[in-house]
Coordinates of N, CA and C and ligand atoms in Angstrom, one line a residue:
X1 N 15.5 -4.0 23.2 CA 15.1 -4.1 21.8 C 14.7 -5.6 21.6
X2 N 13.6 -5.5 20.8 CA 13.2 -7.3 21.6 C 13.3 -7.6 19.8
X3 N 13.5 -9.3 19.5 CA 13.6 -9.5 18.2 C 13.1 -9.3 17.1
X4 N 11.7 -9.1 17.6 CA 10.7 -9.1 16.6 C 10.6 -7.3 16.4
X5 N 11.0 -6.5 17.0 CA 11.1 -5.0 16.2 C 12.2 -5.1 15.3
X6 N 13.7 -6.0 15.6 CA 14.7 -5.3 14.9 C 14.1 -6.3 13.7
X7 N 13.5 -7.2 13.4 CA 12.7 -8.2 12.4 C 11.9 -7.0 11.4
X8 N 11.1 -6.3 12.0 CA 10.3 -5.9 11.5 C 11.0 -4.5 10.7
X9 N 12.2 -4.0 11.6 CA 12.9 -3.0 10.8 C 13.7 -3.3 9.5
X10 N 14.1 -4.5 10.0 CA 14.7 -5.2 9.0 C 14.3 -5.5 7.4
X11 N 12.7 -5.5 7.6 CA 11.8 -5.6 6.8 C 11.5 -4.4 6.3
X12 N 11.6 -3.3 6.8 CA 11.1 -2.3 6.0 C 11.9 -1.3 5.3
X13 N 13.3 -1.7 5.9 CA 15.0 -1.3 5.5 C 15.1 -1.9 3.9
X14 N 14.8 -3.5 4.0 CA 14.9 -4.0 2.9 C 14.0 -3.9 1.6
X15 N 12.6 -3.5 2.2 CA 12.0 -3.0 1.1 C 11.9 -1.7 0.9
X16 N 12.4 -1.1 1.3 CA 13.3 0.8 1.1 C 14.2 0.5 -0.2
X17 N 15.3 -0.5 0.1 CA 16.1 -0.7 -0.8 C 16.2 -1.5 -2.1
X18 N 15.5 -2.4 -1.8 CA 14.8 -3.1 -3.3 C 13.4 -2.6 -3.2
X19 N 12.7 -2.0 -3.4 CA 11.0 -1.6 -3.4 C 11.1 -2.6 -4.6
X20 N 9.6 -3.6 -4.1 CA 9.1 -4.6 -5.1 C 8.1 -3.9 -6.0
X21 N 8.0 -4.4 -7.4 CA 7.0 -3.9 -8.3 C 7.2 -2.5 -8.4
X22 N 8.1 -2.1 -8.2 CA 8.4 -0.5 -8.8 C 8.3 -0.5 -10.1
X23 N 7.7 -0.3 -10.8 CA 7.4 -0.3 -12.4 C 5.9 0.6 -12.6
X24 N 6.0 0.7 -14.1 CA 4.6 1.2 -14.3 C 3.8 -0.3 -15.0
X25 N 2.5 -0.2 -14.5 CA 1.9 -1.2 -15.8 C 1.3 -0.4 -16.7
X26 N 1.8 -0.6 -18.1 CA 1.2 -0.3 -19.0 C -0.1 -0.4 -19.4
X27 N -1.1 0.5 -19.9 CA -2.5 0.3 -20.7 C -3.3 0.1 -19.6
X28 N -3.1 0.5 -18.6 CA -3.9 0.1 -17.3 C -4.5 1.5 -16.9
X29 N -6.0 1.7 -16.8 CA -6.9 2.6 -16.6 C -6.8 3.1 -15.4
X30 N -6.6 1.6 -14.4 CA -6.6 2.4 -12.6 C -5.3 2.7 -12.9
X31 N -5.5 3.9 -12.3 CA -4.0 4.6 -12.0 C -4.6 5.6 -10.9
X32 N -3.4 6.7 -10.4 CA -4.0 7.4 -9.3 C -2.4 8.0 -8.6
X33 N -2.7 9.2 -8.6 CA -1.1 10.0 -7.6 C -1.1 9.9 -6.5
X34 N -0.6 10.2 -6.0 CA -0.7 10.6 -4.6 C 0.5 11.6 -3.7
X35 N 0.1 12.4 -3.0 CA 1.3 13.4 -2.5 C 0.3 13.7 -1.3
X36 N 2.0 13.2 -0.1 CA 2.0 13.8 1.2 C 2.8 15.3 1.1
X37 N 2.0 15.9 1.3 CA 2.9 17.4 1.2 C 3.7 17.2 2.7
X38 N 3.5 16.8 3.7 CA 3.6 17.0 5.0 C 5.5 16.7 4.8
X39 N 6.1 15.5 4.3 CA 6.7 15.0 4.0 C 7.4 14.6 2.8
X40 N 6.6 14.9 1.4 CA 7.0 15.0 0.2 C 7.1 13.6 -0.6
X41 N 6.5 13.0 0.2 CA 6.4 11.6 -0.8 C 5.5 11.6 -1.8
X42 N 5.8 11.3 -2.7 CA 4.8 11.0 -4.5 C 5.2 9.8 -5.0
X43 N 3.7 9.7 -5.1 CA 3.7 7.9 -5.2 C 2.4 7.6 -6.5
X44 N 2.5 7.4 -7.6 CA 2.1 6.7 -8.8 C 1.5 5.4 -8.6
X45 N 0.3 5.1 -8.3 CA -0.5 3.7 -8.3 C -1.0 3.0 -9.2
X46 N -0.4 2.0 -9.8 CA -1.3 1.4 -11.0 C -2.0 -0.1 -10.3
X47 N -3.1 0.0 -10.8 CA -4.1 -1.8 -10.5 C -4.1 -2.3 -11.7
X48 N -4.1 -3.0 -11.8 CA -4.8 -4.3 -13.2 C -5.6 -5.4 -12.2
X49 N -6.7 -5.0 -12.4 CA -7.8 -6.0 -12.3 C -8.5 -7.0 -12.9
X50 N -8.8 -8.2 -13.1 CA -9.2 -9.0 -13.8 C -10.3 -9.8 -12.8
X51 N -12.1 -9.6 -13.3 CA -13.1 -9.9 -12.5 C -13.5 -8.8 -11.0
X52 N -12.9 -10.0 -10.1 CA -12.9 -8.7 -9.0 C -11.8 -8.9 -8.1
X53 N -10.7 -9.8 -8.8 CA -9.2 -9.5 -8.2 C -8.5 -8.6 -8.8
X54 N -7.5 -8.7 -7.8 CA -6.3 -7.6 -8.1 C -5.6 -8.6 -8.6
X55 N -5.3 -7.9 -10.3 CA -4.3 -9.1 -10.5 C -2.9 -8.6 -10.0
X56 N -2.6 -7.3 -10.5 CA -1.4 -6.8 -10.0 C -1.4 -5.5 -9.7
X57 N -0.6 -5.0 -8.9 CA -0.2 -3.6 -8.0 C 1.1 -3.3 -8.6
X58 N 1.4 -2.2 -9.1 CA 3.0 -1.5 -8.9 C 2.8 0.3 -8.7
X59 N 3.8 0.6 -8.8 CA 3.9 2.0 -7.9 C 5.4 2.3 -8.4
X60 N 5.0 3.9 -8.4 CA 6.3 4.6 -9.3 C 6.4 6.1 -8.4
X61 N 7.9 6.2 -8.2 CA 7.6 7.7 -7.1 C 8.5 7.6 -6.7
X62 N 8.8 8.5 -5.4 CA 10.0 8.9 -4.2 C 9.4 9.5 -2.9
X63 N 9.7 8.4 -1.9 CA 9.5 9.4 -0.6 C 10.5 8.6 0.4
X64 N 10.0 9.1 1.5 CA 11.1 8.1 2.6 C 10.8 7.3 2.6
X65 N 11.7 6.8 3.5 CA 12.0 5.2 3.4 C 10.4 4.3 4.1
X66 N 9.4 5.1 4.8 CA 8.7 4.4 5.3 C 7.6 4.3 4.0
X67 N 7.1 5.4 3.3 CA 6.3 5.4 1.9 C 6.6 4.4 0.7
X68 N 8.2 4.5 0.8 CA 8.4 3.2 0.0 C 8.4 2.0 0.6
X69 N 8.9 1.7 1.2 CA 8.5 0.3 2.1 C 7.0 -0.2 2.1
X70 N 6.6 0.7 2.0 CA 4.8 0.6 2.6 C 4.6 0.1 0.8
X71 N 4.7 1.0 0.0 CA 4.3 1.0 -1.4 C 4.9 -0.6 -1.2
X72 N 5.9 -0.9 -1.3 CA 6.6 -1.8 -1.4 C 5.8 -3.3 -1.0
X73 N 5.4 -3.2 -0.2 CA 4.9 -4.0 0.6 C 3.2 -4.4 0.4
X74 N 2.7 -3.0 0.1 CA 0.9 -3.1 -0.6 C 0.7 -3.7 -1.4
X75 N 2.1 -3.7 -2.5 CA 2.1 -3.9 -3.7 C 2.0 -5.7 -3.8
X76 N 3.1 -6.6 -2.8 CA 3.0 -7.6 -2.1 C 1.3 -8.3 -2.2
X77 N 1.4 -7.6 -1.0 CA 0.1 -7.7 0.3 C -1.4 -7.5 -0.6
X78 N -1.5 -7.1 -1.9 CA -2.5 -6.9 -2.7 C -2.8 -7.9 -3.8
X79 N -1.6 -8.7 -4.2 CA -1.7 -9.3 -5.5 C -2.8 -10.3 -5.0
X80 N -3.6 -10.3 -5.7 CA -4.6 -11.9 -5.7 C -5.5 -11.8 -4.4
X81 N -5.8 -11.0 -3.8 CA -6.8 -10.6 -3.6 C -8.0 -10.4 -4.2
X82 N -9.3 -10.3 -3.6 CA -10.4 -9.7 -4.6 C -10.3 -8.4 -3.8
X83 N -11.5 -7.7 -4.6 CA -11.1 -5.9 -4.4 C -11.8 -5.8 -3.0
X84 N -12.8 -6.6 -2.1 CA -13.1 -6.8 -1.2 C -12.6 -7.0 0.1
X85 N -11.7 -7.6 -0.4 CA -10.2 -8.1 1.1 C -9.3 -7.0 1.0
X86 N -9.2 -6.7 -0.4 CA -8.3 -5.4 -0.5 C -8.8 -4.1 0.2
X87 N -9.9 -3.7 0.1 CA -10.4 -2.9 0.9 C -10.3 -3.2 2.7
X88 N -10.8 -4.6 2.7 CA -10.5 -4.8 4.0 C -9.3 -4.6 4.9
X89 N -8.1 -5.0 4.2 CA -6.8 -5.3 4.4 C -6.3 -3.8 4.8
X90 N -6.8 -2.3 3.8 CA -6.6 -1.0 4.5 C -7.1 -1.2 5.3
X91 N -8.4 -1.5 5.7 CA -9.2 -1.2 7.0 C -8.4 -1.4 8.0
X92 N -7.9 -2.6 7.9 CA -7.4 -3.4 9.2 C -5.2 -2.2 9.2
X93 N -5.1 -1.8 7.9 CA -3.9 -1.6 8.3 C -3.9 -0.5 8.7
X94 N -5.1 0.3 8.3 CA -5.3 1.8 8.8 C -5.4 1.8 10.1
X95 N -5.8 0.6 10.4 CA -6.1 0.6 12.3 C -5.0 0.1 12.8
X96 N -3.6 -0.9 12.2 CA -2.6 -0.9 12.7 C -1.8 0.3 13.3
X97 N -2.0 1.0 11.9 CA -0.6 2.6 12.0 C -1.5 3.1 12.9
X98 N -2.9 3.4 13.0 CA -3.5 4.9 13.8 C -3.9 4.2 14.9
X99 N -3.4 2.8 15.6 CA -4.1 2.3 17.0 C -5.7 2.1 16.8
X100 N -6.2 2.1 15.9 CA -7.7 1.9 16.0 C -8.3 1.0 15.0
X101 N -8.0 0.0 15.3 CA -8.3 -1.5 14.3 C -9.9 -1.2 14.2
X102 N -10.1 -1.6 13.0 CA -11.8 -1.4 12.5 C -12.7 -2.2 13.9
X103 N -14.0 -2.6 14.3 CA -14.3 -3.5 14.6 C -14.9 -4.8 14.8
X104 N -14.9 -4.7 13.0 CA -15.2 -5.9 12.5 C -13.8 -6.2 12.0
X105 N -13.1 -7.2 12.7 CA -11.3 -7.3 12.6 C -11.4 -8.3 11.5
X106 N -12.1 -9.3 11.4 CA -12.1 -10.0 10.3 C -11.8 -10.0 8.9
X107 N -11.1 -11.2 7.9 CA -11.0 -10.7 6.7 C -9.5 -11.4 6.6
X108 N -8.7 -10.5 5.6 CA -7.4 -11.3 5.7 C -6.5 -10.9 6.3
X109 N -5.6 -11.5 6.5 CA -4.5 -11.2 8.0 C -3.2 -10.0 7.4
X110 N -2.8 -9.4 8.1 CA -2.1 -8.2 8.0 C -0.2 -9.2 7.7
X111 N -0.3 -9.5 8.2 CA 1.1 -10.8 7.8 C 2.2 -10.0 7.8
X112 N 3.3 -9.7 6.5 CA 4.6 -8.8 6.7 C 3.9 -7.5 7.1
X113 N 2.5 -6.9 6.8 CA 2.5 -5.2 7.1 C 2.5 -5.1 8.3
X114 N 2.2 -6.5 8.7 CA 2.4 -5.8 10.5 C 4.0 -5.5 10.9
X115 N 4.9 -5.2 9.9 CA 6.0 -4.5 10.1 C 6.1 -2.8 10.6
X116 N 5.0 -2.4 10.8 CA 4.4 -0.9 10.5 C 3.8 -1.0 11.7
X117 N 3.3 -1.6 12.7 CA 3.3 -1.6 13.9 C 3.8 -0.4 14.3
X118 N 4.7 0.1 14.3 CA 5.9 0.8 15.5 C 5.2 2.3 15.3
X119 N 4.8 2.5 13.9 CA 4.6 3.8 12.4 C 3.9 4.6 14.0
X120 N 2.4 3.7 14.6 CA 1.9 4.5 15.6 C 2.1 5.1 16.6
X121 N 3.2 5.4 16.8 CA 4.8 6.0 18.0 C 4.9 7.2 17.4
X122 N 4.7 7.2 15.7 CA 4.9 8.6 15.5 C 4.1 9.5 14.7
X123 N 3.3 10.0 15.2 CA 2.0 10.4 14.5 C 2.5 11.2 12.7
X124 N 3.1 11.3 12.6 CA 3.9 12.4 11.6 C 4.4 11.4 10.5
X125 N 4.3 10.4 10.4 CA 4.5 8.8 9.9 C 3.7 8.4 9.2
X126 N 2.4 8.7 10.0 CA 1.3 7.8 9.8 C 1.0 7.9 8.3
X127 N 0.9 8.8 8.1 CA 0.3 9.7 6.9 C 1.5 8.7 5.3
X128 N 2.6 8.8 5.5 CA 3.8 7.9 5.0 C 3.3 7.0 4.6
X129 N 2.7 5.8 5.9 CA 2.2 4.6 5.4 C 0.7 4.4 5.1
X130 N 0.2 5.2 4.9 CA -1.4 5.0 4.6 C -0.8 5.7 2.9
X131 N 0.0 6.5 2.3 CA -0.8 7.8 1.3 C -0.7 6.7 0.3
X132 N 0.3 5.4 0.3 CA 0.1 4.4 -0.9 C -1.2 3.6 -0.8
X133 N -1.7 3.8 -0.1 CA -3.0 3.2 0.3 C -3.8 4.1 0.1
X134 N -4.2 5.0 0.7 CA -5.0 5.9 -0.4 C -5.2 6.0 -1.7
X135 N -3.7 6.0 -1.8 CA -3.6 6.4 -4.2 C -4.4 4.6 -4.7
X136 N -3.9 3.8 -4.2 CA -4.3 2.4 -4.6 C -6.1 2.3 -4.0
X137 N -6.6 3.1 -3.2 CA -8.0 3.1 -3.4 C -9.1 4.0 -4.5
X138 N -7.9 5.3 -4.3 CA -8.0 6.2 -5.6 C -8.2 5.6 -7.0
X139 N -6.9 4.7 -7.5 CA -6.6 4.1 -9.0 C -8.0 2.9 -8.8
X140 N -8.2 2.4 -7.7 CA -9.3 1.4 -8.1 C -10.6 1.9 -8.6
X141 N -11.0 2.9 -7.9 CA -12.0 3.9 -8.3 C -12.2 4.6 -9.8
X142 N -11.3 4.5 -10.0 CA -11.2 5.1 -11.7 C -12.0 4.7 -12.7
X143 N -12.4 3.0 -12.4 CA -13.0 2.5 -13.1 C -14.3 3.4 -13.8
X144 N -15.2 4.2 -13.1 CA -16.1 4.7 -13.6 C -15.8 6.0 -14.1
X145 N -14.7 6.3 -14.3 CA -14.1 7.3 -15.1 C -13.7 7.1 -16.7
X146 N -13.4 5.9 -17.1 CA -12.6 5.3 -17.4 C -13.5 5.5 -19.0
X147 N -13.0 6.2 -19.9 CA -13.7 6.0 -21.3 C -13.2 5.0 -22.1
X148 N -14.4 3.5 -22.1 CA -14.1 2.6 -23.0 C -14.4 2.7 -24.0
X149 N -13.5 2.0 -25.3 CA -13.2 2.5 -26.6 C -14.0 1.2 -27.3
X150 N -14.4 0.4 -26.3 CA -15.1 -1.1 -26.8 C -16.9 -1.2 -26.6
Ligands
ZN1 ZN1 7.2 10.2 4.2

């Protein structure tokens, strides 16, 4: 067991148990569900965007421990980005968990999510740590849904 896995377990243990930005944001248009049937995780995505950053990410739901961790951690890994890196940032994590890094690797660095490394060992996982990433590409998309009252 080499240090840097039980590091990274460590990491995804602890944001299982405190999940960051667990909240709803209020009055906020991106929103977006999400449900892995495979597994049962349901996961509530809100954005607040200002320009073309993310100003803030939270997430409201229940699944295992790797769905929340992951939520937990997007939510992190999202703030203060522009919606551009944020997109990229799936790219690059969708190719951490599924072994197939985009190949245009560039953009911003994967940093704690590379805690999720390991997720590719178990194909039945995968899905865990992407579906908060899906709902948060979902809620960003809303915008053109979105009936403004102004
Ligand atoms: Zn799950």
């Amino acid at each position: 067991m080499s240090d840097i896995s039980d590091l990274y377990q460590e990491l995804i243990l602890d944001h299982n148990k405190r999940p960051r930005n667990r909240r709803r944001i209020e009055g906020t248009a991106r929103m977006a569900e999400g449900y892995n049937p495979l597994c049962g995780d349901r996961v509530t995505v809100y954005v607040e965007v200002e320009g073309d950053v993310v100003k803030d990410v939270s997430f409201e739901g229940s699944g295992c421990a790797i769905s929340t961790a992951s939520a937990s951690l997007m939510s992190e890994s999202l703030k203060g980005k522009t919606i551009s890196e944020a997109v990229r940032l799936f790219d690059k994590f969708r190719g951490l968990v599924t072994g197939k890094p985009p190949e245009n690797g560039d953009g911003p660095t994967l940093g704690k999510l590379e805690a999720f490394s390991g997720v590719g060992r178990f194909p039945a996982r995968v899905k865990c740590a992407t579906l908060v990433w899906h709902t948060f590409k979902a809620a960003l998309q809303k915008k053109n849904e979105t009936v403004s009252t102004e």
